[in-house]
Amino acid sequence: MSETRDTRLPFSLEPVLVGLLFGSIGLFGVIYGIGEWAPELASRHGAGIDAMMTYLMVTTGAMFLIGHLAMALFIWQGSRRTRISHRLASPRFEKRLSIALGVLMAVVAEGGVVAIGLPVWNEYFMAEAPPDAVTVEVVGQQFFWNVRYPGADGEFGATDIQLMDDVVNPIGLDRSDPAAVDDIVWLNEIYVPVNRPVRVVLRSKDMIHSFFLPHLRVKQDVIPGMVPELVFVPTREGTFELACAELCGLGHYRMQGFFHVVSDAEFTSQLERLASEQ
Ligand SMILES: [Cu+2]
């Protein structure tokens, strides 16, 4: 009987240190992750994206912490045993517990993301642009963002690859097309009015770029041959960085634009200024 008893070893420092190591990895990971990571929000749908990210961080952070603390506890407890004198559970119970915990984690983390994320996805990708939306076309190229407004007629003029010239006509606008006469073409600066839906039509001239507005929680790959559209509502005035989030060549780091969210009056006057400089 005495041979099978779970005799205890005297205290030793090593398992305490190993246990503490795992415990602190869990604690440090969670404390470090609690910080504010995203830039201050500036769009309507972005609140949903932030809610989804927060949910995911809290649930997975809790699992991470519980897992590491449990591991620290087991290391400490197990280290004082001289032998494995009894099983904690039957193999059958272990198997069931593993499956149950795996399913629980998937349901909590993935299920929550789908539940919170699907409405945002629908608003962001499936919504039709309302009639009062401001339309702007953005054409990525190494290493610029070409910006085009349709002008007073609300229609983009025709473009032709034969007319492309990196200096005078980067998007190959055909000025003989009546719809093209009032088009405004500009570089790296986008102006939009605050609290009105913006419809961004994206194209690429050469390779994959990614249209990324971190403050507005907007990110969309721009692929030659495809014309993805985004509809979103900026909610805060300011100048926000437009970055290319796809490594697109040696000058990728300087493929930077500015997204100016301004008042209605300011928007009108900026467009008039850009039109006068065409
Ligand atoms: Cu790029």
PDB file of C-alpha atoms and ligand atoms in Angstrom:
ATOM      1  CA  MET A   1       0.000   0.000   0.000  1.00  0.00           C
ATOM      2  CA  SER A   2       2.758   2.368   0.908  1.00  0.00           C
ATOM      3  CA  GLU A   3       4.348   1.784  -2.530  1.00  0.00           C
ATOM      4  CA  THR A   4       1.365   3.124  -4.397  1.00  0.00           C
ATOM      5  CA  ARG A   5       0.806   6.133  -2.190  1.00  0.00           C
ATOM      6  CA  ASP A   6       1.495   9.489  -3.770  1.00  0.00           C
ATOM      7  CA  THR A   7       4.491  10.429  -1.696  1.00  0.00           C
ATOM      8  CA  ARG A   8       5.577  14.049  -1.757  1.00  0.00           C
ATOM      9  CA  LEU A   9       9.043  15.285  -2.549  1.00  0.00           C
ATOM     10  CA  PRO A  10      10.446  18.109  -0.472  1.00  0.00           C
ATOM     11  CA  PHE A  11      10.157  21.631  -1.753  1.00  0.00           C
ATOM     12  CA  SER A  12      12.458  22.498  -4.638  1.00  0.00           C
ATOM     13  CA  LEU A  13      12.904  25.727  -6.536  1.00  0.00           C
ATOM     14  CA  GLU A  14      13.078  24.368 -10.085  1.00  0.00           C
ATOM     15  CA  PRO A  15       9.398  23.467 -10.606  1.00  0.00           C
ATOM     16  CA  VAL A  16       8.382  26.729  -8.971  1.00  0.00           C
ATOM     17  CA  LEU A  17      10.467  28.650 -11.491  1.00  0.00           C
ATOM     18  CA  VAL A  18       9.171  26.646 -14.463  1.00  0.00           C
ATOM     19  CA  GLY A  19       5.606  27.094 -13.216  1.00  0.00           C
ATOM     20  CA  LEU A  20       6.166  30.810 -12.733  1.00  0.00           C
ATOM     21  CA  LEU A  21       7.624  31.056 -16.242  1.00  0.00           C
ATOM     22  CA  PHE A  22       4.464  29.611 -17.821  1.00  0.00           C
ATOM     23  CA  GLY A  23       2.201  31.631 -15.537  1.00  0.00           C
ATOM     24  CA  SER A  24       3.969  34.853 -16.402  1.00  0.00           C
ATOM     25  CA  ILE A  25       3.906  34.119 -20.153  1.00  0.00           C
ATOM     26  CA  GLY A  26       0.113  33.912 -19.823  1.00  0.00           C
ATOM     27  CA  LEU A  27      -0.178  37.017 -17.644  1.00  0.00           C
ATOM     28  CA  PHE A  28       2.296  39.081 -19.651  1.00  0.00           C
ATOM     29  CA  GLY A  29       0.641  38.099 -22.949  1.00  0.00           C
ATOM     30  CA  VAL A  30      -2.746  39.258 -21.706  1.00  0.00           C
ATOM     31  CA  ILE A  31      -1.526  42.456 -19.990  1.00  0.00           C
ATOM     32  CA  TYR A  32       0.503  43.374 -23.083  1.00  0.00           C
ATOM     33  CA  GLY A  33      -2.477  42.683 -25.345  1.00  0.00           C
ATOM     34  CA  ILE A  34      -4.895  44.864 -23.364  1.00  0.00           C
ATOM     35  CA  GLY A  35      -3.346  48.085 -24.781  1.00  0.00           C
ATOM     36  CA  GLU A  36      -5.042  50.234 -27.417  1.00  0.00           C
ATOM     37  CA  TRP A  37      -3.751  48.926 -30.745  1.00  0.00           C
ATOM     38  CA  ALA A  38      -5.907  50.461 -33.447  1.00  0.00           C
ATOM     39  CA  PRO A  39      -5.828  54.164 -34.361  1.00  0.00           C
ATOM     40  CA  GLU A  40      -8.853  56.203 -33.260  1.00  0.00           C
ATOM     41  CA  LEU A  41     -11.940  55.165 -35.220  1.00  0.00           C
ATOM     42  CA  ALA A  42     -13.261  57.382 -38.035  1.00  0.00           C
ATOM     43  CA  SER A  43     -15.979  55.374 -39.804  1.00  0.00           C
ATOM     44  CA  ARG A  44     -19.435  54.001 -39.072  1.00  0.00           C
ATOM     45  CA  HIS A  45     -18.973  50.312 -39.917  1.00  0.00           C
ATOM     46  CA  GLY A  46     -15.610  50.370 -38.084  1.00  0.00           C
ATOM     47  CA  ALA A  47     -17.387  50.184 -34.709  1.00  0.00           C
ATOM     48  CA  GLY A  48     -18.590  46.684 -35.631  1.00  0.00           C
ATOM     49  CA  ILE A  49     -15.099  45.621 -36.705  1.00  0.00           C
ATOM     50  CA  ASP A  50     -13.668  46.939 -33.445  1.00  0.00           C
ATOM     51  CA  ALA A  51     -16.361  45.104 -31.460  1.00  0.00           C
ATOM     52  CA  MET A  52     -15.443  41.878 -33.259  1.00  0.00           C
ATOM     53  CA  MET A  53     -11.730  42.373 -32.601  1.00  0.00           C
ATOM     54  CA  THR A  54     -12.377  43.157 -28.930  1.00  0.00           C
ATOM     55  CA  TYR A  55     -14.545  40.070 -28.555  1.00  0.00           C
ATOM     56  CA  LEU A  56     -11.889  37.897 -30.189  1.00  0.00           C
ATOM     57  CA  MET A  57      -9.095  39.351 -28.040  1.00  0.00           C
ATOM     58  CA  VAL A  58     -11.060  38.939 -24.797  1.00  0.00           C
ATOM     59  CA  THR A  59     -12.171  35.343 -25.441  1.00  0.00           C
ATOM     60  CA  THR A  60      -8.868  34.063 -26.824  1.00  0.00           C
ATOM     61  CA  GLY A  61      -6.984  36.091 -24.180  1.00  0.00           C
ATOM     62  CA  ALA A  62      -9.021  34.397 -21.435  1.00  0.00           C
ATOM     63  CA  MET A  63      -8.358  30.944 -22.930  1.00  0.00           C
ATOM     64  CA  PHE A  64      -4.653  31.756 -23.226  1.00  0.00           C
ATOM     65  CA  LEU A  65      -4.473  32.921 -19.618  1.00  0.00           C
ATOM     66  CA  ILE A  66      -6.481  30.003 -18.195  1.00  0.00           C
ATOM     67  CA  GLY A  67      -4.388  27.517 -20.217  1.00  0.00           C
ATOM     68  CA  HIS A  68      -1.100  28.925 -18.979  1.00  0.00           C
ATOM     69  CA  LEU A  69      -2.179  29.220 -15.350  1.00  0.00           C
ATOM     70  CA  ALA A  70      -3.469  25.632 -15.417  1.00  0.00           C
ATOM     71  CA  MET A  71      -0.172  24.504 -16.912  1.00  0.00           C
ATOM     72  CA  ALA A  72       1.769  26.347 -14.200  1.00  0.00           C
ATOM     73  CA  LEU A  73      -0.389  24.689 -11.522  1.00  0.00           C
ATOM     74  CA  PHE A  74       0.071  21.195 -12.977  1.00  0.00           C
ATOM     75  CA  ILE A  75       3.842  21.658 -13.288  1.00  0.00           C
ATOM     76  CA  TRP A  76       4.047  22.696  -9.643  1.00  0.00           C
ATOM     77  CA  GLN A  77       1.751  19.940  -8.366  1.00  0.00           C
ATOM     78  CA  GLY A  78       3.180  17.179 -10.536  1.00  0.00           C
ATOM     79  CA  SER A  79       6.762  18.042  -9.697  1.00  0.00           C
ATOM     80  CA  ARG A  80       6.314  17.009  -6.076  1.00  0.00           C
ATOM     81  CA  ARG A  81       5.137  13.512  -6.867  1.00  0.00           C
ATOM     82  CA  THR A  82       7.594  10.662  -6.853  1.00  0.00           C
ATOM     83  CA  ARG A  83       5.571   8.606  -9.328  1.00  0.00           C
ATOM     84  CA  ILE A  84       2.355   8.537 -11.214  1.00  0.00           C
ATOM     85  CA  SER A  85       0.358   6.691  -8.612  1.00  0.00           C
ATOM     86  CA  HIS A  86      -3.081   7.089 -10.085  1.00  0.00           C
ATOM     87  CA  ARG A  87      -4.754   8.354 -13.227  1.00  0.00           C
ATOM     88  CA  LEU A  88      -6.833  11.450 -12.903  1.00  0.00           C
ATOM     89  CA  ALA A  89      -9.395  10.273 -15.401  1.00  0.00           C
ATOM     90  CA  SER A  90     -10.207   7.376 -17.690  1.00  0.00           C
ATOM     91  CA  PRO A  91      -8.961   7.528 -21.302  1.00  0.00           C
ATOM     92  CA  ARG A  92     -12.569   7.775 -22.368  1.00  0.00           C
ATOM     93  CA  PHE A  93     -13.150  10.815 -20.177  1.00  0.00           C
ATOM     94  CA  GLU A  94      -9.910  12.407 -21.425  1.00  0.00           C
ATOM     95  CA  LYS A  95     -11.037  11.953 -25.029  1.00  0.00           C
ATOM     96  CA  ARG A  96     -14.453  13.413 -24.355  1.00  0.00           C
ATOM     97  CA  LEU A  97     -13.007  16.316 -22.421  1.00  0.00           C
ATOM     98  CA  SER A  98     -10.564  17.104 -25.265  1.00  0.00           C
ATOM     99  CA  ILE A  99     -13.316  17.063 -27.882  1.00  0.00           C
ATOM    100  CA  ALA A 100     -15.665  19.121 -25.690  1.00  0.00           C
ATOM    101  CA  LEU A 101     -13.015  21.786 -24.982  1.00  0.00           C
ATOM    102  CA  GLY A 102     -12.023  21.958 -28.667  1.00  0.00           C
ATOM    103  CA  VAL A 103     -15.638  22.395 -29.752  1.00  0.00           C
ATOM    104  CA  LEU A 104     -16.251  24.933 -26.988  1.00  0.00           C
ATOM    105  CA  MET A 105     -13.256  27.021 -28.077  1.00  0.00           C
ATOM    106  CA  ALA A 106     -14.340  26.901 -31.724  1.00  0.00           C
ATOM    107  CA  VAL A 107     -17.913  27.907 -30.852  1.00  0.00           C
ATOM    108  CA  VAL A 108     -16.880  30.724 -28.503  1.00  0.00           C
ATOM    109  CA  ALA A 109     -14.170  32.212 -30.728  1.00  0.00           C
ATOM    110  CA  GLU A 110     -15.359  31.495 -34.282  1.00  0.00           C
ATOM    111  CA  GLY A 111     -19.099  31.521 -33.539  1.00  0.00           C
ATOM    112  CA  GLY A 112     -18.809  34.904 -31.834  1.00  0.00           C
ATOM    113  CA  VAL A 113     -16.801  36.355 -34.701  1.00  0.00           C
ATOM    114  CA  VAL A 114     -19.346  35.160 -37.245  1.00  0.00           C
ATOM    115  CA  ALA A 115     -22.259  36.454 -35.148  1.00  0.00           C
ATOM    116  CA  ILE A 116     -20.727  39.907 -34.647  1.00  0.00           C
ATOM    117  CA  GLY A 117     -18.911  40.054 -37.991  1.00  0.00           C
ATOM    118  CA  LEU A 118     -21.579  38.991 -40.512  1.00  0.00           C
ATOM    119  CA  PRO A 119     -23.731  42.150 -40.146  1.00  0.00           C
ATOM    120  CA  VAL A 120     -20.584  44.275 -40.613  1.00  0.00           C
ATOM    121  CA  TRP A 121     -19.579  42.220 -43.644  1.00  0.00           C
ATOM    122  CA  ASN A 122     -23.034  42.759 -45.143  1.00  0.00           C
ATOM    123  CA  GLU A 123     -22.912  46.503 -44.491  1.00  0.00           C
ATOM    124  CA  TYR A 124     -19.391  46.802 -45.847  1.00  0.00           C
ATOM    125  CA  PHE A 125     -19.417  44.559 -48.915  1.00  0.00           C
ATOM    126  CA  MET A 126     -23.021  43.844 -49.826  1.00  0.00           C
ATOM    127  CA  ALA A 127     -24.597  47.273 -49.448  1.00  0.00           C
ATOM    128  CA  GLU A 128     -25.664  49.193 -52.546  1.00  0.00           C
ATOM    129  CA  ALA A 129     -24.311  52.731 -52.618  1.00  0.00           C
ATOM    130  CA  PRO A 130     -27.109  55.162 -51.679  1.00  0.00           C
ATOM    131  CA  PRO A 131     -27.949  57.888 -54.226  1.00  0.00           C
ATOM    132  CA  ASP A 132     -26.231  60.627 -52.201  1.00  0.00           C
ATOM    133  CA  ALA A 133     -22.946  58.703 -52.078  1.00  0.00           C
ATOM    134  CA  VAL A 134     -19.778  60.469 -53.233  1.00  0.00           C
ATOM    135  CA  THR A 135     -18.020  58.369 -55.851  1.00  0.00           C
ATOM    136  CA  VAL A 136     -14.270  58.371 -56.253  1.00  0.00           C
ATOM    137  CA  GLU A 137     -12.102  56.076 -58.334  1.00  0.00           C
ATOM    138  CA  VAL A 138      -8.676  55.119 -57.031  1.00  0.00           C
ATOM    139  CA  VAL A 139      -6.177  53.513 -59.397  1.00  0.00           C
ATOM    140  CA  GLY A 140      -3.109  51.992 -57.775  1.00  0.00           C
ATOM    141  CA  GLN A 141       0.196  51.925 -59.583  1.00  0.00           C
ATOM    142  CA  GLN A 142       3.823  51.588 -58.540  1.00  0.00           C
ATOM    143  CA  PHE A 143       3.997  53.701 -56.329  1.00  0.00           C
ATOM    144  CA  PHE A 144       1.083  56.156 -56.402  1.00  0.00           C
ATOM    145  CA  TRP A 145      -2.625  56.346 -55.893  1.00  0.00           C
ATOM    146  CA  ASN A 146      -4.316  57.980 -58.884  1.00  0.00           C
ATOM    147  CA  VAL A 147      -7.540  59.597 -57.752  1.00  0.00           C
ATOM    148  CA  ARG A 148     -10.419  60.472 -60.075  1.00  0.00           C
ATOM    149  CA  TYR A 149     -13.748  62.213 -59.494  1.00  0.00           C
ATOM    150  CA  PRO A 150     -16.454  61.918 -62.165  1.00  0.00           C
ATOM    151  CA  GLY A 151     -17.178  65.665 -62.137  1.00  0.00           C
ATOM    152  CA  ALA A 152     -20.565  67.387 -62.465  1.00  0.00           C
ATOM    153  CA  ASP A 153     -22.077  64.744 -64.782  1.00  0.00           C
ATOM    154  CA  GLY A 154     -21.475  62.021 -62.186  1.00  0.00           C
ATOM    155  CA  GLU A 155     -20.049  59.753 -64.866  1.00  0.00           C
ATOM    156  CA  PHE A 156     -16.500  58.572 -65.375  1.00  0.00           C
ATOM    157  CA  GLY A 157     -15.170  59.192 -68.884  1.00  0.00           C
ATOM    158  CA  ALA A 158     -13.645  56.414 -70.981  1.00  0.00           C
ATOM    159  CA  THR A 159     -10.037  55.384 -70.491  1.00  0.00           C
ATOM    160  CA  ASP A 160      -7.723  53.793 -73.021  1.00  0.00           C
ATOM    161  CA  ILE A 161      -4.512  51.953 -72.266  1.00  0.00           C
ATOM    162  CA  GLN A 162      -2.971  53.442 -75.455  1.00  0.00           C
ATOM    163  CA  LEU A 163      -3.343  56.933 -73.993  1.00  0.00           C
ATOM    164  CA  MET A 164      -1.550  56.130 -70.740  1.00  0.00           C
ATOM    165  CA  ASP A 165       1.404  58.349 -70.015  1.00  0.00           C
ATOM    166  CA  ASP A 166       2.950  58.339 -66.567  1.00  0.00           C
ATOM    167  CA  VAL A 167       3.614  62.075 -66.653  1.00  0.00           C
ATOM    168  CA  VAL A 168       0.626  63.715 -68.336  1.00  0.00           C
ATOM    169  CA  ASN A 169      -2.092  61.063 -68.377  1.00  0.00           C
ATOM    170  CA  PRO A 170      -1.425  58.278 -65.854  1.00  0.00           C
ATOM    171  CA  ILE A 171      -4.837  56.601 -66.154  1.00  0.00           C
ATOM    172  CA  GLY A 172      -5.163  57.029 -69.936  1.00  0.00           C
ATOM    173  CA  LEU A 173      -8.229  59.269 -69.782  1.00  0.00           C
ATOM    174  CA  ASP A 174      -9.795  59.821 -73.203  1.00  0.00           C
ATOM    175  CA  ARG A 175     -10.591  63.552 -73.151  1.00  0.00           C
ATOM    176  CA  SER A 176     -12.504  63.229 -76.436  1.00  0.00           C
ATOM    177  CA  ASP A 177     -15.233  61.342 -74.579  1.00  0.00           C
ATOM    178  CA  PRO A 178     -17.927  63.867 -73.510  1.00  0.00           C
ATOM    179  CA  ALA A 179     -18.179  62.161 -70.086  1.00  0.00           C
ATOM    180  CA  ALA A 180     -14.428  62.669 -69.588  1.00  0.00           C
ATOM    181  CA  VAL A 181     -14.406  66.434 -70.074  1.00  0.00           C
ATOM    182  CA  ASP A 182     -15.227  67.273 -66.466  1.00  0.00           C
ATOM    183  CA  ASP A 183     -13.363  64.351 -64.856  1.00  0.00           C
ATOM    184  CA  ILE A 184     -10.923  65.423 -62.182  1.00  0.00           C
ATOM    185  CA  VAL A 185      -7.708  63.397 -61.995  1.00  0.00           C
ATOM    186  CA  TRP A 186      -5.372  63.854 -59.082  1.00  0.00           C
ATOM    187  CA  LEU A 187      -2.580  62.136 -57.207  1.00  0.00           C
ATOM    188  CA  ASN A 188      -2.453  60.747 -53.662  1.00  0.00           C
ATOM    189  CA  GLU A 189      -5.020  63.146 -52.160  1.00  0.00           C
ATOM    190  CA  ILE A 190      -8.648  62.103 -51.661  1.00  0.00           C
ATOM    191  CA  TYR A 191     -11.261  64.531 -50.364  1.00  0.00           C
ATOM    192  CA  VAL A 192     -14.605  63.293 -49.040  1.00  0.00           C
ATOM    193  CA  PRO A 193     -17.364  64.969 -47.029  1.00  0.00           C
ATOM    194  CA  VAL A 194     -17.949  63.839 -43.464  1.00  0.00           C
ATOM    195  CA  ASN A 195     -21.015  61.716 -42.554  1.00  0.00           C
ATOM    196  CA  ARG A 196     -21.901  60.954 -46.153  1.00  0.00           C
ATOM    197  CA  PRO A 197     -21.501  57.544 -47.789  1.00  0.00           C
ATOM    198  CA  VAL A 198     -18.395  57.242 -49.924  1.00  0.00           C
ATOM    199  CA  ARG A 199     -18.206  54.795 -52.812  1.00  0.00           C
ATOM    200  CA  VAL A 200     -14.632  53.921 -53.742  1.00  0.00           C
ATOM    201  CA  VAL A 201     -14.072  52.174 -57.070  1.00  0.00           C
ATOM    202  CA  LEU A 202     -10.695  50.471 -57.079  1.00  0.00           C
ATOM    203  CA  ARG A 203      -8.413  49.518 -59.966  1.00  0.00           C
ATOM    204  CA  SER A 204      -4.774  48.659 -60.426  1.00  0.00           C
ATOM    205  CA  LYS A 205      -2.531  49.422 -63.405  1.00  0.00           C
ATOM    206  CA  ASP A 206       0.259  46.987 -62.730  1.00  0.00           C
ATOM    207  CA  MET A 207       0.101  44.604 -59.798  1.00  0.00           C
ATOM    208  CA  ILE A 208      -1.595  43.833 -56.521  1.00  0.00           C
ATOM    209  CA  HIS A 209      -1.818  46.803 -54.189  1.00  0.00           C
ATOM    210  CA  SER A 210      -3.996  47.121 -51.118  1.00  0.00           C
ATOM    211  CA  PHE A 211      -6.105  50.169 -50.332  1.00  0.00           C
ATOM    212  CA  PHE A 212      -5.737  50.581 -46.566  1.00  0.00           C
ATOM    213  CA  LEU A 213      -7.299  53.291 -44.391  1.00  0.00           C
ATOM    214  CA  PRO A 214      -6.472  52.125 -40.847  1.00  0.00           C
ATOM    215  CA  HIS A 215      -8.509  54.840 -39.085  1.00  0.00           C
ATOM    216  CA  LEU A 216     -11.582  53.933 -41.126  1.00  0.00           C
ATOM    217  CA  ARG A 217     -11.065  50.147 -40.775  1.00  0.00           C
ATOM    218  CA  VAL A 218     -11.051  49.884 -44.572  1.00  0.00           C
ATOM    219  CA  LYS A 219      -8.765  47.485 -46.394  1.00  0.00           C
ATOM    220  CA  GLN A 220      -9.231  46.038 -49.844  1.00  0.00           C
ATOM    221  CA  ASP A 221      -6.786  44.353 -52.200  1.00  0.00           C
ATOM    222  CA  VAL A 222      -6.586  46.014 -55.605  1.00  0.00           C
ATOM    223  CA  ILE A 223      -5.970  43.496 -58.361  1.00  0.00           C
ATOM    224  CA  PRO A 224      -5.382  44.217 -62.065  1.00  0.00           C
ATOM    225  CA  GLY A 225      -8.434  43.159 -64.065  1.00  0.00           C
ATOM    226  CA  MET A 226     -10.843  43.430 -61.125  1.00  0.00           C
ATOM    227  CA  VAL A 227     -12.862  46.466 -60.067  1.00  0.00           C
ATOM    228  CA  PRO A 228     -13.832  46.043 -56.414  1.00  0.00           C
ATOM    229  CA  GLU A 229     -16.072  48.686 -54.867  1.00  0.00           C
ATOM    230  CA  LEU A 230     -16.347  49.765 -51.259  1.00  0.00           C
ATOM    231  CA  VAL A 231     -19.085  51.764 -49.561  1.00  0.00           C
ATOM    232  CA  PHE A 232     -18.450  53.286 -46.156  1.00  0.00           C
ATOM    233  CA  VAL A 233     -19.290  56.385 -44.103  1.00  0.00           C
ATOM    234  CA  PRO A 234     -16.512  58.548 -42.606  1.00  0.00           C
ATOM    235  CA  THR A 235     -17.664  59.931 -39.267  1.00  0.00           C
ATOM    236  CA  ARG A 236     -14.841  62.236 -38.204  1.00  0.00           C
ATOM    237  CA  GLU A 237     -13.134  65.148 -39.924  1.00  0.00           C
ATOM    238  CA  GLY A 238      -9.385  64.926 -40.300  1.00  0.00           C
ATOM    239  CA  THR A 239      -6.546  63.855 -42.553  1.00  0.00           C
ATOM    240  CA  PHE A 240      -5.937  60.128 -42.424  1.00  0.00           C
ATOM    241  CA  GLU A 241      -3.168  58.045 -43.886  1.00  0.00           C
ATOM    242  CA  LEU A 242      -3.855  55.987 -46.988  1.00  0.00           C
ATOM    243  CA  ALA A 243      -1.298  53.189 -47.060  1.00  0.00           C
ATOM    244  CA  CYS A 244      -0.597  50.408 -49.522  1.00  0.00           C
ATOM    245  CA  ALA A 245      -0.862  47.221 -47.479  1.00  0.00           C
ATOM    246  CA  GLU A 246       0.567  44.872 -50.105  1.00  0.00           C
ATOM    247  CA  LEU A 247       4.289  44.615 -50.726  1.00  0.00           C
ATOM    248  CA  CYS A 248       4.202  45.828 -54.328  1.00  0.00           C
ATOM    249  CA  GLY A 249       7.842  46.557 -55.159  1.00  0.00           C
ATOM    250  CA  LEU A 250      10.916  48.466 -54.059  1.00  0.00           C
ATOM    251  CA  GLY A 251       9.018  51.753 -53.586  1.00  0.00           C
ATOM    252  CA  HIS A 252       6.153  50.126 -51.646  1.00  0.00           C
ATOM    253  CA  TYR A 253       7.107  52.013 -48.468  1.00  0.00           C
ATOM    254  CA  ARG A 254       6.446  55.379 -50.108  1.00  0.00           C
ATOM    255  CA  MET A 255       3.110  54.461 -51.682  1.00  0.00           C
ATOM    256  CA  GLN A 256       1.301  56.778 -49.323  1.00  0.00           C
ATOM    257  CA  GLY A 257      -1.721  58.961 -49.841  1.00  0.00           C
ATOM    258  CA  PHE A 258      -3.932  61.163 -47.713  1.00  0.00           C
ATOM    259  CA  PHE A 259      -7.623  60.747 -47.091  1.00  0.00           C
ATOM    260  CA  HIS A 260      -9.106  64.111 -46.144  1.00  0.00           C
ATOM    261  CA  VAL A 261     -12.499  63.971 -44.435  1.00  0.00           C
ATOM    262  CA  VAL A 262     -13.861  67.519 -44.556  1.00  0.00           C
ATOM    263  CA  SER A 263     -17.095  69.500 -44.182  1.00  0.00           C
ATOM    264  CA  ASP A 264     -19.534  69.709 -47.127  1.00  0.00           C
ATOM    265  CA  ALA A 265     -18.480  73.290 -47.914  1.00  0.00           C
ATOM    266  CA  GLU A 266     -14.791  72.431 -47.756  1.00  0.00           C
ATOM    267  CA  PHE A 267     -15.384  69.404 -50.015  1.00  0.00           C
ATOM    268  CA  THR A 268     -17.082  71.551 -52.650  1.00  0.00           C
ATOM    269  CA  SER A 269     -14.327  74.156 -52.595  1.00  0.00           C
ATOM    270  CA  GLN A 270     -11.545  71.542 -52.762  1.00  0.00           C
ATOM    271  CA  LEU A 271     -13.173  69.896 -55.793  1.00  0.00           C
ATOM    272  CA  GLU A 272     -13.506  73.302 -57.464  1.00  0.00           C
ATOM    273  CA  ARG A 273      -9.822  73.943 -56.796  1.00  0.00           C
ATOM    274  CA  LEU A 274      -8.810  70.552 -58.228  1.00  0.00           C
ATOM    275  CA  ALA A 275     -11.075  71.070 -61.255  1.00  0.00           C
ATOM    276  CA  SER A 276      -9.482  74.460 -61.960  1.00  0.00           C
ATOM    277  CA  GLU A 277      -6.042  72.837 -61.963  1.00  0.00           C
ATOM    278  CA  GLN A 278      -6.869  70.179 -64.567  1.00  0.00           C
TER     279      GLN A 278
HETATM  280 CU    CU B   1       1.286  49.251 -53.603  1.00  0.00          CU
END
